[in-house]
Amino acid sequence: MISIRNLSKHFGSLVVLRDISADIHKGEVISVIGPSGTGKSTLLRCLNLLETPTGGSIVIKGIPLLDKHTNVPKLRRKMGMVFQSFNLYAHLSVLENLTIGPVKLLGWKEDEAKRKARELLKLVGLAEKVNSFPDELSGGQKQRVAIARCMAMEPEILLFDESTSALDPTMVSEVLAVIRRLSREGMTMIIVTHEMEFARNISSRDFDLYAMQGEMEVFCEKHLLTKRVSGFVALITEEVLCSSKGAPVDLLNENLDEHEIGLKLIRGCCSRVDYQYEDGRNILFLKVLTA
């Protein structure tokens, strides 16, 4: 459904995304996890061209997004995006927030748009708020309205940009419950989140680098390996998983691009790196130089 190849994004001399490749299939739920400032939100914004990629390609349902002949507004209608800050129209009621898009962009009749909007508000548990205005809602309610507004455009893909980061724990659970329901109904979703347990439970697949790093630190401490070696192991694991995409790889003998700083560091701290993916497990063998 979505094919990303060698995607990069630069802001001047700052490289935010470098050589990102991924395939996302219909009905999958993909969580994008990592520290702040690593380009997670930028990746989502590149997928619907809120940011223009510096290089690479994005193909959505067989249509090249970056081709100059592509009807980008039409393709965007297949993707809904839920932001951190809700972005509801403050001067419109909840019902009007949901109907304005289908009426003006999809050409629906107003009665049809209102019927669909009421169904969606019932889906997200806000049927009684149909005539309320955004400033009369809690943060969790606003975010659920934002999700319903995206769904009103009948998208095939939903992008969530840390949609619970501005909410307190009680409100977070309200929003996550709606996302779980959409997942059960087969909606294709890409979710940027720091809710680790939620991401692990709902995702079709993800690389939870936080959890892996914790496991590696425990292993290194148990075997009396130094912090320096522990850092090397964490670096190697992240680079191998992100660059290999499940294929066998020999990082010590590959030709490297001049920008592949991480892989160059691996060559300086390892005498052997073997990686393979078997039966749903990542198997990594390392011989680390301790000197």
PDB file of C-alpha atoms in Angstrom:
ATOM      1  CA  MET A   1       0.000   0.000   0.000  1.00  0.00           C
ATOM      2  CA  ILE A   2       2.854   2.375   0.883  1.00  0.00           C
ATOM      3  CA  SER A   3       6.378   1.872  -0.432  1.00  0.00           C
ATOM      4  CA  ILE A   4       9.147   4.145   0.847  1.00  0.00           C
ATOM      5  CA  ARG A   5      12.584   3.926  -0.773  1.00  0.00           C
ATOM      6  CA  ASN A   6      15.777   5.735   0.254  1.00  0.00           C
ATOM      7  CA  LEU A   7      13.822   8.662   1.700  1.00  0.00           C
ATOM      8  CA  SER A   8      15.854  11.592   2.980  1.00  0.00           C
ATOM      9  CA  LYS A   9      15.033  15.020   4.383  1.00  0.00           C
ATOM     10  CA  HIS A  10      17.497  17.825   5.034  1.00  0.00           C
ATOM     11  CA  PHE A  11      16.882  21.199   6.668  1.00  0.00           C
ATOM     12  CA  GLY A  12      19.887  23.106   5.409  1.00  0.00           C
ATOM     13  CA  SER A  13      22.945  21.232   6.709  1.00  0.00           C
ATOM     14  CA  LEU A  14      20.854  19.275   9.239  1.00  0.00           C
ATOM     15  CA  VAL A  15      20.077  15.741   8.063  1.00  0.00           C
ATOM     16  CA  VAL A  16      16.808  14.633   9.707  1.00  0.00           C
ATOM     17  CA  LEU A  17      16.020  11.530   7.619  1.00  0.00           C
ATOM     18  CA  ARG A  18      18.597   9.491   5.735  1.00  0.00           C
ATOM     19  CA  ASP A  19      17.980   6.509   3.447  1.00  0.00           C
ATOM     20  CA  ILE A  20      14.667   5.386   4.992  1.00  0.00           C
ATOM     21  CA  SER A  21      13.051   2.398   3.259  1.00  0.00           C
ATOM     22  CA  ALA A  22       9.904   0.529   4.300  1.00  0.00           C
ATOM     23  CA  ASP A  23       6.859  -1.279   2.934  1.00  0.00           C
ATOM     24  CA  ILE A  24       3.525  -0.884   4.731  1.00  0.00           C
ATOM     25  CA  HIS A  25       0.708  -3.206   3.728  1.00  0.00           C
ATOM     26  CA  LYS A  26      -3.046  -2.711   3.823  1.00  0.00           C
ATOM     27  CA  GLY A  27      -4.462  -3.195   7.334  1.00  0.00           C
ATOM     28  CA  GLU A  28      -1.105  -2.979   9.099  1.00  0.00           C
ATOM     29  CA  VAL A  29      -0.558  -0.845  12.190  1.00  0.00           C
ATOM     30  CA  ILE A  30       3.008   0.458  12.294  1.00  0.00           C
ATOM     31  CA  SER A  31       4.404   2.281  15.327  1.00  0.00           C
ATOM     32  CA  VAL A  32       7.303   4.679  14.848  1.00  0.00           C
ATOM     33  CA  ILE A  33       9.282   4.822  18.090  1.00  0.00           C
ATOM     34  CA  GLY A  34      12.407   6.697  19.094  1.00  0.00           C
ATOM     35  CA  PRO A  35      13.823   9.614  21.064  1.00  0.00           C
ATOM     36  CA  SER A  36      12.631  13.154  20.459  1.00  0.00           C
ATOM     37  CA  GLY A  37      14.329  14.880  17.540  1.00  0.00           C
ATOM     38  CA  THR A  38      14.998  11.746  15.475  1.00  0.00           C
ATOM     39  CA  GLY A  39      12.645  12.636  12.618  1.00  0.00           C
ATOM     40  CA  LYS A  40       9.521  10.615  13.488  1.00  0.00           C
ATOM     41  CA  SER A  41       7.080  13.462  12.858  1.00  0.00           C
ATOM     42  CA  THR A  42       9.066  14.571   9.811  1.00  0.00           C
ATOM     43  CA  LEU A  43       8.593  11.098   8.326  1.00  0.00           C
ATOM     44  CA  LEU A  44       4.800  11.405   8.667  1.00  0.00           C
ATOM     45  CA  ARG A  45       4.813  14.913   7.222  1.00  0.00           C
ATOM     46  CA  CYS A  46       6.797  13.669   4.218  1.00  0.00           C
ATOM     47  CA  LEU A  47       4.204  10.951   3.584  1.00  0.00           C
ATOM     48  CA  ASN A  48       1.503  13.530   2.846  1.00  0.00           C
ATOM     49  CA  LEU A  49       3.879  16.222   1.559  1.00  0.00           C
ATOM     50  CA  LEU A  50       3.461  18.664   4.420  1.00  0.00           C
ATOM     51  CA  GLU A  51       7.247  18.496   4.098  1.00  0.00           C
ATOM     52  CA  THR A  52       8.883  17.917   0.714  1.00  0.00           C
ATOM     53  CA  PRO A  53      11.505  15.145   0.875  1.00  0.00           C
ATOM     54  CA  THR A  54      15.033  15.983  -0.224  1.00  0.00           C
ATOM     55  CA  GLY A  55      15.465  12.629  -1.947  1.00  0.00           C
ATOM     56  CA  GLY A  56      14.053   9.149  -2.389  1.00  0.00           C
ATOM     57  CA  SER A  57      10.601   7.989  -3.431  1.00  0.00           C
ATOM     58  CA  ILE A  58       7.161   7.398  -1.894  1.00  0.00           C
ATOM     59  CA  VAL A  59       4.590   5.256  -3.720  1.00  0.00           C
ATOM     60  CA  ILE A  60       1.026   5.051  -2.386  1.00  0.00           C
ATOM     61  CA  LYS A  61      -1.276   2.456  -3.977  1.00  0.00           C
ATOM     62  CA  GLY A  62       0.972   2.382  -7.021  1.00  0.00           C
ATOM     63  CA  ILE A  63       1.012   6.166  -7.441  1.00  0.00           C
ATOM     64  CA  PRO A  64       4.403   7.949  -7.114  1.00  0.00           C
ATOM     65  CA  LEU A  65       3.735  10.764  -4.656  1.00  0.00           C
ATOM     66  CA  LEU A  66       6.724  12.868  -5.739  1.00  0.00           C
ATOM     67  CA  ASP A  67       6.035  12.679  -9.475  1.00  0.00           C
ATOM     68  CA  LYS A  68       5.293  16.160 -10.849  1.00  0.00           C
ATOM     69  CA  HIS A  69       2.233  14.812 -12.683  1.00  0.00           C
ATOM     70  CA  THR A  70       0.635  13.305  -9.549  1.00  0.00           C
ATOM     71  CA  ASN A  71      -2.582  14.902  -8.305  1.00  0.00           C
ATOM     72  CA  VAL A  72      -1.329  15.411  -4.734  1.00  0.00           C
ATOM     73  CA  PRO A  73      -4.571  16.880  -3.253  1.00  0.00           C
ATOM     74  CA  LYS A  74      -6.514  13.873  -4.553  1.00  0.00           C
ATOM     75  CA  LEU A  75      -3.968  11.432  -3.106  1.00  0.00           C
ATOM     76  CA  ARG A  76      -3.959  13.281   0.230  1.00  0.00           C
ATOM     77  CA  ARG A  77      -7.678  12.585   0.580  1.00  0.00           C
ATOM     78  CA  LYS A  78      -6.778   8.925   1.010  1.00  0.00           C
ATOM     79  CA  MET A  79      -4.744   9.853   4.119  1.00  0.00           C
ATOM     80  CA  GLY A  80      -6.011  11.438   7.313  1.00  0.00           C
ATOM     81  CA  MET A  81      -3.591  12.956   9.803  1.00  0.00           C
ATOM     82  CA  VAL A  82      -4.252  13.452  13.516  1.00  0.00           C
ATOM     83  CA  PHE A  83      -2.000  16.110  15.053  1.00  0.00           C
ATOM     84  CA  GLN A  84      -0.884  16.718  18.637  1.00  0.00           C
ATOM     85  CA  SER A  85      -2.714  20.042  18.795  1.00  0.00           C
ATOM     86  CA  PHE A  86      -6.165  18.868  17.534  1.00  0.00           C
ATOM     87  CA  ASN A  87      -6.467  21.689  14.916  1.00  0.00           C
ATOM     88  CA  LEU A  88     -10.258  21.872  15.212  1.00  0.00           C
ATOM     89  CA  TYR A  89     -12.109  24.918  13.877  1.00  0.00           C
ATOM     90  CA  ALA A  90     -12.947  26.851  17.057  1.00  0.00           C
ATOM     91  CA  HIS A  91     -15.828  28.782  15.459  1.00  0.00           C
ATOM     92  CA  LEU A  92     -17.581  25.623  14.228  1.00  0.00           C
ATOM     93  CA  SER A  93     -19.569  23.089  16.218  1.00  0.00           C
ATOM     94  CA  VAL A  94     -18.402  19.489  16.490  1.00  0.00           C
ATOM     95  CA  LEU A  95     -20.896  18.475  13.805  1.00  0.00           C
ATOM     96  CA  GLU A  96     -19.742  21.256  11.484  1.00  0.00           C
ATOM     97  CA  ASN A  97     -16.090  20.306  12.009  1.00  0.00           C
ATOM     98  CA  LEU A  98     -16.926  16.827  10.699  1.00  0.00           C
ATOM     99  CA  THR A  99     -19.122  17.849   7.762  1.00  0.00           C
ATOM    100  CA  ILE A 100     -17.161  20.732   6.229  1.00  0.00           C
ATOM    101  CA  GLY A 101     -14.595  18.461   4.541  1.00  0.00           C
ATOM    102  CA  PRO A 102     -16.980  15.942   2.925  1.00  0.00           C
ATOM    103  CA  VAL A 103     -19.317  18.711   1.726  1.00  0.00           C
ATOM    104  CA  LYS A 104     -16.674  21.061   0.282  1.00  0.00           C
ATOM    105  CA  LEU A 105     -14.059  18.541  -0.916  1.00  0.00           C
ATOM    106  CA  LEU A 106     -15.964  15.325  -1.626  1.00  0.00           C
ATOM    107  CA  GLY A 107     -19.130  16.969  -2.893  1.00  0.00           C
ATOM    108  CA  TRP A 108     -21.471  15.198  -0.454  1.00  0.00           C
ATOM    109  CA  LYS A 109     -24.939  16.509   0.263  1.00  0.00           C
ATOM    110  CA  GLU A 110     -25.223  18.135   3.676  1.00  0.00           C
ATOM    111  CA  ASP A 111     -27.780  15.622   4.991  1.00  0.00           C
ATOM    112  CA  GLU A 112     -25.538  12.717   3.969  1.00  0.00           C
ATOM    113  CA  ALA A 113     -22.486  14.325   5.626  1.00  0.00           C
ATOM    114  CA  LYS A 114     -24.426  14.950   8.852  1.00  0.00           C
ATOM    115  CA  ARG A 115     -25.647  11.342   8.997  1.00  0.00           C
ATOM    116  CA  LYS A 116     -22.088  10.049   8.557  1.00  0.00           C
ATOM    117  CA  ALA A 117     -20.773  12.536  11.148  1.00  0.00           C
ATOM    118  CA  ARG A 118     -23.283  11.365  13.772  1.00  0.00           C
ATOM    119  CA  GLU A 119     -22.286   7.740  13.132  1.00  0.00           C
ATOM    120  CA  LEU A 120     -18.618   8.606  13.631  1.00  0.00           C
ATOM    121  CA  LEU A 121     -19.271  10.583  16.807  1.00  0.00           C
ATOM    122  CA  LYS A 122     -21.105   7.552  18.164  1.00  0.00           C
ATOM    123  CA  LEU A 123     -18.096   5.411  17.190  1.00  0.00           C
ATOM    124  CA  VAL A 124     -15.718   7.601  19.226  1.00  0.00           C
ATOM    125  CA  GLY A 125     -18.150   7.898  22.160  1.00  0.00           C
ATOM    126  CA  LEU A 126     -19.148  11.533  21.654  1.00  0.00           C
ATOM    127  CA  ALA A 127     -22.673  11.333  20.239  1.00  0.00           C
ATOM    128  CA  GLU A 128     -23.925  13.722  22.923  1.00  0.00           C
ATOM    129  CA  LYS A 129     -21.381  16.409  21.929  1.00  0.00           C
ATOM    130  CA  VAL A 130     -22.693  16.880  18.402  1.00  0.00           C
ATOM    131  CA  ASN A 131     -23.688  20.536  18.959  1.00  0.00           C
ATOM    132  CA  SER A 132     -20.833  21.476  21.309  1.00  0.00           C
ATOM    133  CA  PHE A 133     -17.952  23.756  20.351  1.00  0.00           C
ATOM    134  CA  PRO A 134     -14.254  22.812  20.753  1.00  0.00           C
ATOM    135  CA  ASP A 135     -13.705  25.105  23.749  1.00  0.00           C
ATOM    136  CA  GLU A 136     -16.427  23.176  25.600  1.00  0.00           C
ATOM    137  CA  LEU A 137     -14.528  19.871  25.278  1.00  0.00           C
ATOM    138  CA  SER A 138     -11.725  18.263  27.265  1.00  0.00           C
ATOM    139  CA  GLY A 139      -8.405  17.470  25.597  1.00  0.00           C
ATOM    140  CA  GLY A 140      -9.295  13.808  25.154  1.00  0.00           C
ATOM    141  CA  GLN A 141     -12.666  14.716  23.662  1.00  0.00           C
ATOM    142  CA  LYS A 142     -11.047  17.160  21.224  1.00  0.00           C
ATOM    143  CA  GLN A 143      -8.632  14.484  20.050  1.00  0.00           C
ATOM    144  CA  ARG A 144     -11.453  11.990  19.537  1.00  0.00           C
ATOM    145  CA  VAL A 145     -13.313  14.610  17.493  1.00  0.00           C
ATOM    146  CA  ALA A 146     -10.118  15.109  15.451  1.00  0.00           C
ATOM    147  CA  ILE A 147      -9.993  11.353  14.748  1.00  0.00           C
ATOM    148  CA  ALA A 148     -13.687  11.354  13.766  1.00  0.00           C
ATOM    149  CA  ARG A 149     -13.075  14.319  11.468  1.00  0.00           C
ATOM    150  CA  CYS A 150     -10.330  12.362   9.701  1.00  0.00           C
ATOM    151  CA  MET A 151     -12.621   9.359   9.367  1.00  0.00           C
ATOM    152  CA  ALA A 152     -15.358  11.552   7.848  1.00  0.00           C
ATOM    153  CA  MET A 153     -13.207  11.894   4.720  1.00  0.00           C
ATOM    154  CA  GLU A 154     -13.209   8.080   4.395  1.00  0.00           C
ATOM    155  CA  PRO A 155      -9.404   7.737   4.289  1.00  0.00           C
ATOM    156  CA  GLU A 156      -7.613   4.475   3.596  1.00  0.00           C
ATOM    157  CA  ILE A 157      -4.621   5.433   5.766  1.00  0.00           C
ATOM    158  CA  LEU A 158      -4.444   7.272   9.105  1.00  0.00           C
ATOM    159  CA  LEU A 159      -1.313   9.030  10.371  1.00  0.00           C
ATOM    160  CA  PHE A 160      -1.076   9.784  14.111  1.00  0.00           C
ATOM    161  CA  ASP A 161       1.567  12.323  15.139  1.00  0.00           C
ATOM    162  CA  GLU A 162       2.010  11.812  18.904  1.00  0.00           C
ATOM    163  CA  SER A 163      -1.722  12.338  19.251  1.00  0.00           C
ATOM    164  CA  THR A 164      -1.690  11.637  23.020  1.00  0.00           C
ATOM    165  CA  SER A 165       1.410  13.624  24.024  1.00  0.00           C
ATOM    166  CA  ALA A 166      -0.540  16.709  25.166  1.00  0.00           C
ATOM    167  CA  LEU A 167      -3.062  14.729  27.243  1.00  0.00           C
ATOM    168  CA  ASP A 168      -3.150  13.620  30.861  1.00  0.00           C
ATOM    169  CA  PRO A 169      -3.250   9.830  31.564  1.00  0.00           C
ATOM    170  CA  THR A 170      -7.045   9.685  31.877  1.00  0.00           C
ATOM    171  CA  MET A 171      -7.574  11.346  28.509  1.00  0.00           C
ATOM    172  CA  VAL A 172      -4.862   9.208  26.881  1.00  0.00           C
ATOM    173  CA  SER A 173      -6.858   6.046  27.577  1.00  0.00           C
ATOM    174  CA  GLU A 174      -9.915   7.539  25.808  1.00  0.00           C
ATOM    175  CA  VAL A 175      -7.935   8.194  22.617  1.00  0.00           C
ATOM    176  CA  LEU A 176      -6.072   4.869  22.657  1.00  0.00           C
ATOM    177  CA  ALA A 177      -9.394   3.013  22.958  1.00  0.00           C
ATOM    178  CA  VAL A 178     -10.565   4.630  19.704  1.00  0.00           C
ATOM    179  CA  ILE A 179      -7.302   3.732  17.937  1.00  0.00           C
ATOM    180  CA  ARG A 180      -7.641   0.115  19.126  1.00  0.00           C
ATOM    181  CA  ARG A 181     -11.143  -0.045  17.681  1.00  0.00           C
ATOM    182  CA  LEU A 182      -9.929   1.289  14.323  1.00  0.00           C
ATOM    183  CA  SER A 183      -7.172  -1.333  14.369  1.00  0.00           C
ATOM    184  CA  ARG A 184      -9.688  -4.130  14.884  1.00  0.00           C
ATOM    185  CA  GLU A 185     -11.667  -2.824  11.906  1.00  0.00           C
ATOM    186  CA  GLY A 186      -8.613  -3.119   9.624  1.00  0.00           C
ATOM    187  CA  MET A 187      -7.623   0.537   9.193  1.00  0.00           C
ATOM    188  CA  THR A 188      -4.048   1.026   7.951  1.00  0.00           C
ATOM    189  CA  MET A 189      -2.297   3.257  10.512  1.00  0.00           C
ATOM    190  CA  ILE A 190       1.147   4.722  11.113  1.00  0.00           C
ATOM    191  CA  ILE A 191       1.495   5.905  14.696  1.00  0.00           C
ATOM    192  CA  VAL A 192       4.236   8.086  16.160  1.00  0.00           C
ATOM    193  CA  THR A 193       4.016   7.509  19.897  1.00  0.00           C
ATOM    194  CA  HIS A 194       5.874   7.335  23.199  1.00  0.00           C
ATOM    195  CA  GLU A 195       3.209   5.026  24.674  1.00  0.00           C
ATOM    196  CA  MET A 196       5.471   1.981  24.586  1.00  0.00           C
ATOM    197  CA  GLU A 197       3.126  -0.676  25.952  1.00  0.00           C
ATOM    198  CA  PHE A 198       0.315   0.491  23.682  1.00  0.00           C
ATOM    199  CA  ALA A 199       2.604   0.410  20.639  1.00  0.00           C
ATOM    200  CA  ARG A 200       3.771  -3.105  21.477  1.00  0.00           C
ATOM    201  CA  ASN A 201       0.209  -4.386  21.858  1.00  0.00           C
ATOM    202  CA  ILE A 202      -1.375  -2.760  18.815  1.00  0.00           C
ATOM    203  CA  SER A 203       1.390  -2.825  16.196  1.00  0.00           C
ATOM    204  CA  SER A 204       1.695  -5.342  13.387  1.00  0.00           C
ATOM    205  CA  ARG A 205       5.462  -4.872  13.669  1.00  0.00           C
ATOM    206  CA  ASP A 206       7.938  -2.424  15.155  1.00  0.00           C
ATOM    207  CA  PHE A 207      11.513  -2.116  16.344  1.00  0.00           C
ATOM    208  CA  ASP A 208      11.340  -1.224  20.024  1.00  0.00           C
ATOM    209  CA  LEU A 209      14.870   0.114  20.341  1.00  0.00           C
ATOM    210  CA  TYR A 210      14.278   1.342  23.900  1.00  0.00           C
ATOM    211  CA  ALA A 211      13.458  -2.145  25.194  1.00  0.00           C
ATOM    212  CA  MET A 212      16.273  -3.780  23.249  1.00  0.00           C
ATOM    213  CA  GLN A 213      18.766  -1.269  24.580  1.00  0.00           C
ATOM    214  CA  GLY A 214      17.668  -2.016  28.147  1.00  0.00           C
ATOM    215  CA  GLU A 215      18.091  -5.756  27.575  1.00  0.00           C
ATOM    216  CA  MET A 216      21.545  -5.205  26.097  1.00  0.00           C
ATOM    217  CA  GLU A 217      22.665  -3.107  29.069  1.00  0.00           C
ATOM    218  CA  VAL A 218      21.550  -5.842  31.485  1.00  0.00           C
ATOM    219  CA  PHE A 219      23.421  -8.450  29.419  1.00  0.00           C
ATOM    220  CA  CYS A 220      26.616  -6.380  29.356  1.00  0.00           C
ATOM    221  CA  GLU A 221      26.475  -5.721  33.109  1.00  0.00           C
ATOM    222  CA  LYS A 222      25.900  -9.438  33.816  1.00  0.00           C
ATOM    223  CA  HIS A 223      28.984 -10.366  31.813  1.00  0.00           C
ATOM    224  CA  LEU A 224      31.095  -7.526  33.265  1.00  0.00           C
ATOM    225  CA  LEU A 225      31.451  -5.721  29.953  1.00  0.00           C
ATOM    226  CA  THR A 226      32.420  -2.070  30.086  1.00  0.00           C
ATOM    227  CA  LYS A 227      30.097   0.858  29.342  1.00  0.00           C
ATOM    228  CA  ARG A 228      32.180   1.480  26.216  1.00  0.00           C
ATOM    229  CA  VAL A 229      31.481  -2.024  24.908  1.00  0.00           C
ATOM    230  CA  SER A 230      27.820  -1.739  25.931  1.00  0.00           C
ATOM    231  CA  GLY A 231      27.573   1.433  23.857  1.00  0.00           C
ATOM    232  CA  PHE A 232      29.156  -0.303  20.872  1.00  0.00           C
ATOM    233  CA  VAL A 233      26.662  -3.180  21.118  1.00  0.00           C
ATOM    234  CA  ALA A 234      23.707  -0.770  21.204  1.00  0.00           C
ATOM    235  CA  LEU A 235      25.046   1.115  18.170  1.00  0.00           C
ATOM    236  CA  ILE A 236      25.646  -2.071  16.203  1.00  0.00           C
ATOM    237  CA  THR A 237      22.208  -3.497  16.956  1.00  0.00           C
ATOM    238  CA  GLU A 238      20.384  -0.346  15.884  1.00  0.00           C
ATOM    239  CA  GLU A 239      22.401   0.019  12.676  1.00  0.00           C
ATOM    240  CA  VAL A 240      22.023  -3.657  11.730  1.00  0.00           C
ATOM    241  CA  LEU A 241      18.259  -3.781  12.276  1.00  0.00           C
ATOM    242  CA  CYS A 242      17.611  -0.505  10.483  1.00  0.00           C
ATOM    243  CA  SER A 243      19.915  -1.158   7.514  1.00  0.00           C
ATOM    244  CA  SER A 244      19.340  -4.855   6.871  1.00  0.00           C
ATOM    245  CA  LYS A 245      15.501  -5.006   6.970  1.00  0.00           C
ATOM    246  CA  GLY A 246      15.627  -8.718   7.809  1.00  0.00           C
ATOM    247  CA  ALA A 247      18.141  -9.766   5.140  1.00  0.00           C
ATOM    248  CA  PRO A 248      21.485 -11.408   5.974  1.00  0.00           C
ATOM    249  CA  VAL A 249      24.184  -8.771   6.136  1.00  0.00           C
ATOM    250  CA  ASP A 250      27.966  -8.574   6.388  1.00  0.00           C
ATOM    251  CA  LEU A 251      28.698  -5.048   7.557  1.00  0.00           C
ATOM    252  CA  LEU A 252      32.443  -5.559   7.715  1.00  0.00           C
ATOM    253  CA  ASN A 253      32.781  -6.315   3.996  1.00  0.00           C
ATOM    254  CA  GLU A 254      30.108  -4.095   2.426  1.00  0.00           C
ATOM    255  CA  ASN A 255      30.875  -0.992   0.374  1.00  0.00           C
ATOM    256  CA  LEU A 256      29.749   1.965   2.473  1.00  0.00           C
ATOM    257  CA  ASP A 257      28.428   5.341   1.452  1.00  0.00           C
ATOM    258  CA  GLU A 258      30.508   8.268   2.694  1.00  0.00           C
ATOM    259  CA  HIS A 259      27.606   9.380   4.928  1.00  0.00           C
ATOM    260  CA  GLU A 260      27.227   6.025   6.740  1.00  0.00           C
ATOM    261  CA  ILE A 261      28.980   7.183   9.896  1.00  0.00           C
ATOM    262  CA  GLY A 262      27.295   4.584  12.130  1.00  0.00           C
ATOM    263  CA  LEU A 263      28.436   1.667   9.986  1.00  0.00           C
ATOM    264  CA  LYS A 264      31.961   3.073   9.786  1.00  0.00           C
ATOM    265  CA  LEU A 265      32.069   3.151  13.589  1.00  0.00           C
ATOM    266  CA  ILE A 266      30.997  -0.508  13.661  1.00  0.00           C
ATOM    267  CA  ARG A 267      33.991  -1.433  11.533  1.00  0.00           C
ATOM    268  CA  GLY A 268      36.218   0.261  14.046  1.00  0.00           C
ATOM    269  CA  CYS A 269      34.866  -1.627  17.064  1.00  0.00           C
ATOM    270  CA  CYS A 270      34.075  -5.137  15.741  1.00  0.00           C
ATOM    271  CA  SER A 271      36.046  -7.957  14.214  1.00  0.00           C
ATOM    272  CA  ARG A 272      32.900  -9.944  13.328  1.00  0.00           C
ATOM    273  CA  VAL A 273      29.216  -9.114  12.723  1.00  0.00           C
ATOM    274  CA  ASP A 274      26.767 -11.802  11.560  1.00  0.00           C
ATOM    275  CA  TYR A 275      23.032 -11.162  11.323  1.00  0.00           C
ATOM    276  CA  GLN A 276      20.040 -13.186  10.146  1.00  0.00           C
ATOM    277  CA  TYR A 277      16.267 -13.243  10.643  1.00  0.00           C
ATOM    278  CA  GLU A 278      14.735 -16.623  11.474  1.00  0.00           C
ATOM    279  CA  ASP A 279      11.258 -17.617  12.677  1.00  0.00           C
ATOM    280  CA  GLY A 280      10.321 -14.060  13.572  1.00  0.00           C
ATOM    281  CA  ARG A 281      13.520 -13.483  15.593  1.00  0.00           C
ATOM    282  CA  ASN A 282      16.499 -11.200  14.978  1.00  0.00           C
ATOM    283  CA  ILE A 283      19.723 -13.192  15.559  1.00  0.00           C
ATOM    284  CA  LEU A 284      22.874 -11.104  15.895  1.00  0.00           C
ATOM    285  CA  PHE A 285      26.382 -12.462  16.560  1.00  0.00           C
ATOM    286  CA  LEU A 286      29.089  -9.949  17.483  1.00  0.00           C
ATOM    287  CA  LYS A 287      32.796 -10.121  18.225  1.00  0.00           C
ATOM    288  CA  VAL A 288      33.541  -6.753  19.824  1.00  0.00           C
ATOM    289  CA  LEU A 289      37.024  -5.301  20.230  1.00  0.00           C
ATOM    290  CA  THR A 290      37.519  -4.357  23.868  1.00  0.00           C
ATOM    291  CA  ALA A 291      40.815  -2.561  23.536  1.00  0.00           C
TER     292      ALA A 291
END
